[in-house]
C-alpha cells in the first residue's frame, strides 16, 4: 500500500490527484502546518530528513520531491498512461515541464510570498522592509513571474496539454505553480489559455476525488 504523507494546503495535493488519475489505492497520513509559521510539523522529519511535503512510502521505498514522486508513480503504475513513451518528442516536453514546475516556475512565486510577508514586518522596521521588498519585487520577482506566465500561455497554444495532445503527469506537476500564480502571481483572464487549463483540470473527476480525500486545499497568499 502506498502512503502519502500529506501536509494540508500543500504540494502533496498533486500526488493524491495523480494517484486518483491512476486508480491506485493509497492511504493518507495527514500533517498540519503550524498555524503561525505555516511550516510542516517536526514529525515529518522522521519520515524524510528534509521534513517537506510531499513524501510517499511504497513498500521499502521512501521518496520525496514532487516531480520525482509523480514520475515514479506514473512509470510504475501508469502502464503507458499519463507519461508519454520514452524517446518521443512528447516525452521530452513531459520531462521539461516536470523540471520547469519546481526549477523555474516556483522560485519567483515563493519569493513573492516571502517579500509580501516582509512588507508586514514590525512597525519600527516596516518602512525599510517595504522599500527592500518593493525593490526586489519590482526588479526581479514580478518580471520573472510574468515572463514565465507568458511563456506557458504561448506553449499551451501548441497543444491541448503541456506535453502534447494527451493529459499527463506533467500537467499535474504544473498545476501547483499555476494555482499559486492564480492566488498571488497575477494569473487572471489576461492569460486565457492558462485560465482554461485551470478550469479543465479543476473539473476532472480525479482532481475532485483527490480534494475530497485530501481535505481543505487553500494555497498560501
Ligand atoms: N521542491 C519540493 C518542495 C517541497 C516543499 O517546499 N513543500 C512545502 C509544502 S508545499 C513544505 O513542506 N512546506 C513546509 C515547510 O517547509 O516546513 C517538492 O516539489 O516536493
PDB file of C-alpha atoms and ligand atoms in Angstrom:
ATOM      1  CA  UNK A   1       0.000   0.000   0.000  1.00  0.00           C
ATOM      2  CA  UNK A   2       1.272   3.470  -0.879  1.00  0.00           C
ATOM      3  CA  UNK A   3       1.248   6.014   1.958  1.00  0.00           C
ATOM      4  CA  UNK A   4       1.133   9.711   1.092  1.00  0.00           C
ATOM      5  CA  UNK A   5       2.488  11.920   3.857  1.00  0.00           C
ATOM      6  CA  UNK A   6       0.121  14.766   3.207  1.00  0.00           C
ATOM      7  CA  UNK A   7       0.566  18.272   4.560  1.00  0.00           C
ATOM      8  CA  UNK A   8      -2.559  20.423   4.445  1.00  0.00           C
ATOM      9  CA  UNK A   9      -2.646  23.127   1.746  1.00  0.00           C
ATOM     10  CA  UNK A  10       0.472  21.871   0.011  1.00  0.00           C
ATOM     11  CA  UNK A  11       2.103  20.300  -2.993  1.00  0.00           C
ATOM     12  CA  UNK A  12       1.136  16.833  -1.804  1.00  0.00           C
ATOM     13  CA  UNK A  13      -2.337  17.500  -3.215  1.00  0.00           C
ATOM     14  CA  UNK A  14      -0.777  16.807  -6.615  1.00  0.00           C
ATOM     15  CA  UNK A  15       0.261  13.322  -5.501  1.00  0.00           C
ATOM     16  CA  UNK A  16      -3.256  12.472  -4.336  1.00  0.00           C
ATOM     17  CA  UNK A  17      -4.592  13.736  -7.651  1.00  0.00           C
ATOM     18  CA  UNK A  18      -2.153  11.633  -9.701  1.00  0.00           C
ATOM     19  CA  UNK A  19      -2.992   8.525  -7.679  1.00  0.00           C
ATOM     20  CA  UNK A  20      -6.684   9.162  -8.331  1.00  0.00           C
ATOM     21  CA  UNK A  21      -5.956   9.533 -12.060  1.00  0.00           C
ATOM     22  CA  UNK A  22      -4.055   6.233 -11.952  1.00  0.00           C
ATOM     23  CA  UNK A  23      -6.759   4.489  -9.931  1.00  0.00           C
ATOM     24  CA  UNK A  24      -4.154   3.171  -7.486  1.00  0.00           C
ATOM     25  CA  UNK A  25      -5.085   2.547  -3.855  1.00  0.00           C
ATOM     26  CA  UNK A  26      -3.330   4.637  -1.215  1.00  0.00           C
ATOM     27  CA  UNK A  27      -3.616   5.804   2.348  1.00  0.00           C
ATOM     28  CA  UNK A  28      -3.077   9.315   3.622  1.00  0.00           C
ATOM     29  CA  UNK A  29      -1.061  10.193   6.684  1.00  0.00           C
ATOM     30  CA  UNK A  30      -2.103  13.783   7.450  1.00  0.00           C
ATOM     31  CA  UNK A  31       0.151  16.520   8.861  1.00  0.00           C
ATOM     32  CA  UNK A  32      -0.915  20.041   9.795  1.00  0.00           C
ATOM     33  CA  UNK A  33       1.079  23.200   9.153  1.00  0.00           C
ATOM     34  CA  UNK A  34       1.891  25.319  12.179  1.00  0.00           C
ATOM     35  CA  UNK A  35      -0.835  27.974  12.176  1.00  0.00           C
ATOM     36  CA  UNK A  36       1.637  30.794  12.789  1.00  0.00           C
ATOM     37  CA  UNK A  37       4.761  29.863  10.849  1.00  0.00           C
ATOM     38  CA  UNK A  38       2.965  27.717   8.229  1.00  0.00           C
ATOM     39  CA  UNK A  39       5.880  25.268   8.477  1.00  0.00           C
ATOM     40  CA  UNK A  40       5.441  21.499   8.468  1.00  0.00           C
ATOM     41  CA  UNK A  41       5.435  19.780  11.875  1.00  0.00           C
ATOM     42  CA  UNK A  42       8.712  18.167  13.049  1.00  0.00           C
ATOM     43  CA  UNK A  43       7.186  14.636  12.754  1.00  0.00           C
ATOM     44  CA  UNK A  44       7.617  14.892   9.011  1.00  0.00           C
ATOM     45  CA  UNK A  45      11.396  14.870   9.533  1.00  0.00           C
ATOM     46  CA  UNK A  46      11.085  11.376  10.919  1.00  0.00           C
ATOM     47  CA  UNK A  47       9.822  10.278   7.519  1.00  0.00           C
ATOM     48  CA  UNK A  48      12.393  12.202   5.442  1.00  0.00           C
ATOM     49  CA  UNK A  49      15.304  14.325   6.755  1.00  0.00           C
ATOM     50  CA  UNK A  50      14.105  17.492   4.986  1.00  0.00           C
ATOM     51  CA  UNK A  51      10.649  17.289   6.561  1.00  0.00           C
ATOM     52  CA  UNK A  52       8.904  18.711   3.487  1.00  0.00           C
ATOM     53  CA  UNK A  53       5.763  17.564   1.787  1.00  0.00           C
ATOM     54  CA  UNK A  54       5.140  15.532  -0.287  1.00  0.00           C
ATOM     55  CA  UNK A  55       6.804  12.290   0.731  1.00  0.00           C
ATOM     56  CA  UNK A  56       5.492   8.863  -0.140  1.00  0.00           C
ATOM     57  CA  UNK A  57       6.274   5.391   1.146  1.00  0.00           C
ATOM     58  CA  UNK A  58       5.766   2.435  -1.172  1.00  0.00           C
ATOM     59  CA  UNK A  59       6.943  -0.820   0.402  1.00  0.00           C
ATOM     60  CA  UNK A  60      10.551  -0.205   1.494  1.00  0.00           C
ATOM     61  CA  UNK A  61      10.868   2.923  -0.589  1.00  0.00           C
ATOM     62  CA  UNK A  62      10.582   6.430   0.864  1.00  0.00           C
ATOM     63  CA  UNK A  63      10.573   9.112  -1.815  1.00  0.00           C
ATOM     64  CA  UNK A  64      10.416  12.908  -1.555  1.00  0.00           C
ATOM     65  CA  UNK A  65      10.301  15.696  -4.170  1.00  0.00           C
ATOM     66  CA  UNK A  66       7.030  16.020  -6.024  1.00  0.00           C
ATOM     67  CA  UNK A  67       8.471  15.690  -9.544  1.00  0.00           C
ATOM     68  CA  UNK A  68      10.350  12.512  -8.642  1.00  0.00           C
ATOM     69  CA  UNK A  69       7.252  11.106  -6.955  1.00  0.00           C
ATOM     70  CA  UNK A  70       4.990  11.812  -9.934  1.00  0.00           C
ATOM     71  CA  UNK A  71       7.477  10.330 -12.410  1.00  0.00           C
ATOM     72  CA  UNK A  72       7.920   7.252 -10.237  1.00  0.00           C
ATOM     73  CA  UNK A  73       4.183   6.672  -9.825  1.00  0.00           C
ATOM     74  CA  UNK A  74       3.345   7.259 -13.492  1.00  0.00           C
ATOM     75  CA  UNK A  75       6.155   4.928 -14.644  1.00  0.00           C
ATOM     76  CA  UNK A  76       5.405   2.200 -12.128  1.00  0.00           C
ATOM     77  CA  UNK A  77       1.608   2.215 -12.136  1.00  0.00           C
ATOM     78  CA  UNK A  78       0.594   4.009 -15.347  1.00  0.00           C
ATOM     79  CA  UNK A  79       1.008   1.092 -17.788  1.00  0.00           C
ATOM     80  CA  UNK A  80       1.678   3.611 -20.523  1.00  0.00           C
ATOM     81  CA  UNK A  81      -0.865   6.145 -19.285  1.00  0.00           C
ATOM     82  CA  UNK A  82      -0.040   9.636 -18.025  1.00  0.00           C
ATOM     83  CA  UNK A  83       3.575   9.547 -19.280  1.00  0.00           C
ATOM     84  CA  UNK A  84       4.477   9.701 -22.991  1.00  0.00           C
ATOM     85  CA  UNK A  85       6.605   6.864 -24.366  1.00  0.00           C
ATOM     86  CA  UNK A  86      10.380   7.289 -23.880  1.00  0.00           C
ATOM     87  CA  UNK A  87      12.193   8.634 -26.919  1.00  0.00           C
ATOM     88  CA  UNK A  88       9.226  10.613 -28.276  1.00  0.00           C
ATOM     89  CA  UNK A  89       9.124  14.434 -28.593  1.00  0.00           C
ATOM     90  CA  UNK A  90       6.213  14.367 -26.119  1.00  0.00           C
ATOM     91  CA  UNK A  91       8.413  12.624 -23.552  1.00  0.00           C
ATOM     92  CA  UNK A  92      10.982  15.409 -23.770  1.00  0.00           C
ATOM     93  CA  UNK A  93       8.273  18.040 -23.285  1.00  0.00           C
ATOM     94  CA  UNK A  94       6.974  15.990 -20.353  1.00  0.00           C
ATOM     95  CA  UNK A  95      10.449  15.953 -18.770  1.00  0.00           C
ATOM     96  CA  UNK A  96      10.827  19.666 -19.444  1.00  0.00           C
ATOM     97  CA  UNK A  97       7.613  20.625 -17.631  1.00  0.00           C
ATOM     98  CA  UNK A  98       8.307  18.196 -14.799  1.00  0.00           C
ATOM     99  CA  UNK A  99      11.508  20.134 -14.093  1.00  0.00           C
ATOM    100  CA  UNK A 100      10.216  23.585 -15.019  1.00  0.00           C
ATOM    101  CA  UNK A 101       7.472  23.465 -12.367  1.00  0.00           C
ATOM    102  CA  UNK A 102       9.791  23.400  -9.360  1.00  0.00           C
ATOM    103  CA  UNK A 103      13.013  24.602 -11.028  1.00  0.00           C
ATOM    104  CA  UNK A 104      11.738  27.742 -12.794  1.00  0.00           C
ATOM    105  CA  UNK A 105       8.077  28.434 -12.040  1.00  0.00           C
ATOM    106  CA  UNK A 106       8.035  28.061  -8.262  1.00  0.00           C
ATOM    107  CA  UNK A 107      11.134  30.095  -7.189  1.00  0.00           C
ATOM    108  CA  UNK A 108       9.763  33.552  -8.111  1.00  0.00           C
ATOM    109  CA  UNK A 109       6.343  32.581  -6.703  1.00  0.00           C
ATOM    110  CA  UNK A 110       7.984  31.619  -3.427  1.00  0.00           C
ATOM    111  CA  UNK A 111       9.934  34.890  -3.406  1.00  0.00           C
ATOM    112  CA  UNK A 112       6.648  36.740  -3.957  1.00  0.00           C
ATOM    113  CA  UNK A 113       5.236  35.060  -0.857  1.00  0.00           C
ATOM    114  CA  UNK A 114       8.306  35.915   1.211  1.00  0.00           C
ATOM    115  CA  UNK A 115       8.607  39.545   0.108  1.00  0.00           C
ATOM    116  CA  UNK A 116       4.875  40.135   0.574  1.00  0.00           C
ATOM    117  CA  UNK A 117       5.247  38.886   4.156  1.00  0.00           C
ATOM    118  CA  UNK A 118       8.306  41.033   4.681  1.00  0.00           C
ATOM    119  CA  UNK A 119       6.127  44.073   3.996  1.00  0.00           C
ATOM    120  CA  UNK A 120       4.186  43.213   7.157  1.00  0.00           C
ATOM    121  CA  UNK A 121       7.340  43.445   9.314  1.00  0.00           C
ATOM    122  CA  UNK A 122       7.028  45.063  12.796  1.00  0.00           C
ATOM    123  CA  UNK A 123       6.131  48.751  12.562  1.00  0.00           C
ATOM    124  CA  UNK A 124       9.534  50.008  13.596  1.00  0.00           C
ATOM    125  CA  UNK A 125      11.320  48.435  10.643  1.00  0.00           C
ATOM    126  CA  UNK A 126       8.379  48.323   8.239  1.00  0.00           C
ATOM    127  CA  UNK A 127       9.365  51.295   6.018  1.00  0.00           C
ATOM    128  CA  UNK A 128      12.812  49.810   5.376  1.00  0.00           C
ATOM    129  CA  UNK A 129      11.437  46.304   4.948  1.00  0.00           C
ATOM    130  CA  UNK A 130       8.865  47.594   2.447  1.00  0.00           C
ATOM    131  CA  UNK A 131      11.451  49.509   0.466  1.00  0.00           C
ATOM    132  CA  UNK A 132      13.646  46.408   0.165  1.00  0.00           C
ATOM    133  CA  UNK A 133      10.699  44.151  -0.667  1.00  0.00           C
ATOM    134  CA  UNK A 134       9.269  46.523  -3.283  1.00  0.00           C
ATOM    135  CA  UNK A 135      12.632  46.839  -4.939  1.00  0.00           C
ATOM    136  CA  UNK A 136      13.133  43.066  -5.152  1.00  0.00           C
ATOM    137  CA  UNK A 137       9.551  42.514  -6.300  1.00  0.00           C
ATOM    138  CA  UNK A 138       9.709  45.189  -8.978  1.00  0.00           C
ATOM    139  CA  UNK A 139      13.161  44.466 -10.324  1.00  0.00           C
ATOM    140  CA  UNK A 140      13.209  40.670 -10.237  1.00  0.00           C
ATOM    141  CA  UNK A 141      10.275  38.761  -8.831  1.00  0.00           C
ATOM    142  CA  UNK A 142       7.265  40.167 -10.718  1.00  0.00           C
ATOM    143  CA  UNK A 143       9.002  40.408 -14.120  1.00  0.00           C
ATOM    144  CA  UNK A 144      10.073  36.753 -13.800  1.00  0.00           C
ATOM    145  CA  UNK A 145       6.587  35.582 -12.852  1.00  0.00           C
ATOM    146  CA  UNK A 146       5.137  37.497 -15.802  1.00  0.00           C
ATOM    147  CA  UNK A 147       7.702  36.127 -18.258  1.00  0.00           C
ATOM    148  CA  UNK A 148       7.001  32.596 -17.054  1.00  0.00           C
ATOM    149  CA  UNK A 149       3.239  33.010 -17.393  1.00  0.00           C
ATOM    150  CA  UNK A 150       3.517  34.498 -20.901  1.00  0.00           C
ATOM    151  CA  UNK A 151       5.792  31.647 -21.887  1.00  0.00           C
ATOM    152  CA  UNK A 152       3.456  28.911 -20.605  1.00  0.00           C
ATOM    153  CA  UNK A 153       0.486  30.683 -22.204  1.00  0.00           C
ATOM    154  CA  UNK A 154       2.343  30.533 -25.541  1.00  0.00           C
ATOM    155  CA  UNK A 155       3.239  26.874 -25.103  1.00  0.00           C
ATOM    156  CA  UNK A 156      -0.401  25.974 -24.496  1.00  0.00           C
ATOM    157  CA  UNK A 157      -1.201  27.359 -27.954  1.00  0.00           C
ATOM    158  CA  UNK A 158       0.747  24.419 -29.404  1.00  0.00           C
ATOM    159  CA  UNK A 159      -1.246  21.590 -27.855  1.00  0.00           C
ATOM    160  CA  UNK A 160      -4.157  20.945 -25.561  1.00  0.00           C
ATOM    161  CA  UNK A 161      -1.978  19.726 -22.702  1.00  0.00           C
ATOM    162  CA  UNK A 162       1.571  20.690 -21.833  1.00  0.00           C
ATOM    163  CA  UNK A 163       3.323  17.582 -23.150  1.00  0.00           C
ATOM    164  CA  UNK A 164       1.061  17.199 -26.201  1.00  0.00           C
ATOM    165  CA  UNK A 165      -2.431  16.050 -27.095  1.00  0.00           C
ATOM    166  CA  UNK A 166      -2.711  13.735 -24.087  1.00  0.00           C
ATOM    167  CA  UNK A 167      -3.138  14.762 -20.467  1.00  0.00           C
ATOM    168  CA  UNK A 168      -0.067  13.634 -18.471  1.00  0.00           C
ATOM    169  CA  UNK A 169       1.579  13.755 -15.066  1.00  0.00           C
ATOM    170  CA  UNK A 170       3.403  16.893 -16.279  1.00  0.00           C
ATOM    171  CA  UNK A 171       0.038  18.715 -16.236  1.00  0.00           C
ATOM    172  CA  UNK A 172      -0.433  17.538 -12.654  1.00  0.00           C
ATOM    173  CA  UNK A 173       3.053  18.788 -11.752  1.00  0.00           C
ATOM    174  CA  UNK A 174       2.455  22.183 -13.395  1.00  0.00           C
ATOM    175  CA  UNK A 175      -0.897  22.638 -11.683  1.00  0.00           C
ATOM    176  CA  UNK A 176       0.706  23.800  -8.436  1.00  0.00           C
ATOM    177  CA  UNK A 177       2.664  26.791  -9.810  1.00  0.00           C
ATOM    178  CA  UNK A 178      -0.332  27.788 -11.917  1.00  0.00           C
ATOM    179  CA  UNK A 179      -2.665  27.597  -8.929  1.00  0.00           C
ATOM    180  CA  UNK A 180      -0.132  29.555  -6.869  1.00  0.00           C
ATOM    181  CA  UNK A 181       0.140  32.142  -9.661  1.00  0.00           C
ATOM    182  CA  UNK A 182      -3.643  32.472  -9.704  1.00  0.00           C
ATOM    183  CA  UNK A 183      -3.615  33.258  -5.969  1.00  0.00           C
ATOM    184  CA  UNK A 184      -0.566  35.500  -5.758  1.00  0.00           C
ATOM    185  CA  UNK A 185       1.178  35.854  -9.114  1.00  0.00           C
ATOM    186  CA  UNK A 186      -1.219  37.893 -11.240  1.00  0.00           C
ATOM    187  CA  UNK A 187      -2.632  34.989 -13.238  1.00  0.00           C
ATOM    188  CA  UNK A 188      -6.042  36.120 -14.482  1.00  0.00           C
ATOM    189  CA  UNK A 189      -8.071  36.429 -17.704  1.00  0.00           C
ATOM    190  CA  UNK A 190      -5.097  38.183 -19.368  1.00  0.00           C
ATOM    191  CA  UNK A 191      -3.898  34.605 -19.843  1.00  0.00           C
ATOM    192  CA  UNK A 192      -6.932  32.879 -21.384  1.00  0.00           C
ATOM    193  CA  UNK A 193      -5.215  29.554 -22.098  1.00  0.00           C
ATOM    194  CA  UNK A 194      -3.867  29.290 -18.565  1.00  0.00           C
ATOM    195  CA  UNK A 195      -7.288  30.099 -17.127  1.00  0.00           C
ATOM    196  CA  UNK A 196      -8.814  27.493 -19.412  1.00  0.00           C
ATOM    197  CA  UNK A 197      -6.156  24.979 -18.315  1.00  0.00           C
ATOM    198  CA  UNK A 198      -7.089  25.626 -14.668  1.00  0.00           C
ATOM    199  CA  UNK A 199     -10.794  25.223 -15.435  1.00  0.00           C
ATOM    200  CA  UNK A 200     -10.135  21.965 -17.282  1.00  0.00           C
ATOM    201  CA  UNK A 201      -8.039  20.429 -14.512  1.00  0.00           C
ATOM    202  CA  UNK A 202     -10.439  21.572 -11.811  1.00  0.00           C
ATOM    203  CA  UNK A 203     -13.309  19.748 -13.482  1.00  0.00           C
ATOM    204  CA  UNK A 204     -11.516  16.397 -13.768  1.00  0.00           C
ATOM    205  CA  UNK A 205     -13.262  13.777 -11.622  1.00  0.00           C
ATOM    206  CA  UNK A 206      -9.904  12.542 -10.259  1.00  0.00           C
ATOM    207  CA  UNK A 207      -8.963  16.087  -9.181  1.00  0.00           C
ATOM    208  CA  UNK A 208     -12.263  16.412  -7.338  1.00  0.00           C
ATOM    209  CA  UNK A 209     -11.902  12.997  -5.696  1.00  0.00           C
ATOM    210  CA  UNK A 210      -8.391  13.944  -4.503  1.00  0.00           C
ATOM    211  CA  UNK A 211      -9.756  17.153  -2.989  1.00  0.00           C
ATOM    212  CA  UNK A 212     -12.397  15.176  -1.169  1.00  0.00           C
ATOM    213  CA  UNK A 213      -9.806  12.810   0.260  1.00  0.00           C
ATOM    214  CA  UNK A 214      -7.106  15.402   0.985  1.00  0.00           C
ATOM    215  CA  UNK A 215      -9.323  17.978   2.619  1.00  0.00           C
ATOM    216  CA  UNK A 216      -9.030  21.737   2.515  1.00  0.00           C
ATOM    217  CA  UNK A 217      -6.632  22.980  -0.180  1.00  0.00           C
ATOM    218  CA  UNK A 218      -6.036  26.703   0.030  1.00  0.00           C
ATOM    219  CA  UNK A 219      -2.715  27.934  -1.237  1.00  0.00           C
ATOM    220  CA  UNK A 220      -0.750  30.459   0.793  1.00  0.00           C
ATOM    221  CA  UNK A 221      -1.079  34.116  -0.172  1.00  0.00           C
TER     222      UNK A 221
HETATM  223  N1  LIG B   1      10.562  21.052  -4.407  1.00  0.00           N
HETATM  224  C1  LIG B   1       9.880  20.362  -3.332  1.00  0.00           C
HETATM  225  C2  LIG B   1       9.307  21.417  -2.396  1.00  0.00           C
HETATM  226  C3  LIG B   1       8.745  20.803  -1.123  1.00  0.00           C
HETATM  227  C4  LIG B   1       8.120  21.896  -0.247  1.00  0.00           C
HETATM  228  O1  LIG B   1       8.691  23.002  -0.069  1.00  0.00           O
HETATM  229  N2  LIG B   1       6.955  21.600   0.323  1.00  0.00           N
HETATM  230  C5  LIG B   1       6.260  22.539   1.162  1.00  0.00           C
HETATM  231  C6  LIG B   1       4.754  22.330   1.026  1.00  0.00           C
HETATM  232  S1  LIG B   1       4.082  22.971  -0.437  1.00  0.00           S
HETATM  233  C7  LIG B   1       6.555  22.290   2.614  1.00  0.00           C
HETATM  234  O2  LIG B   1       6.730  21.156   3.017  1.00  0.00           O
HETATM  235  N3  LIG B   1       6.497  23.361   3.414  1.00  0.00           N
HETATM  236  C8  LIG B   1       6.572  23.297   4.832  1.00  0.00           C
HETATM  237  C9  LIG B   1       7.943  23.541   5.378  1.00  0.00           C
HETATM  238  O3  LIG B   1       8.839  23.990   4.630  1.00  0.00           O
HETATM  239  O4  LIG B   1       8.133  23.336   6.586  1.00  0.00           O
HETATM  240  C10 LIG B   1       8.800  19.473  -3.947  1.00  0.00           C
HETATM  241  O5  LIG B   1       8.363  19.766  -5.064  1.00  0.00           O
HETATM  242  O6  LIG B   1       8.413  18.455  -3.344  1.00  0.00           O
END
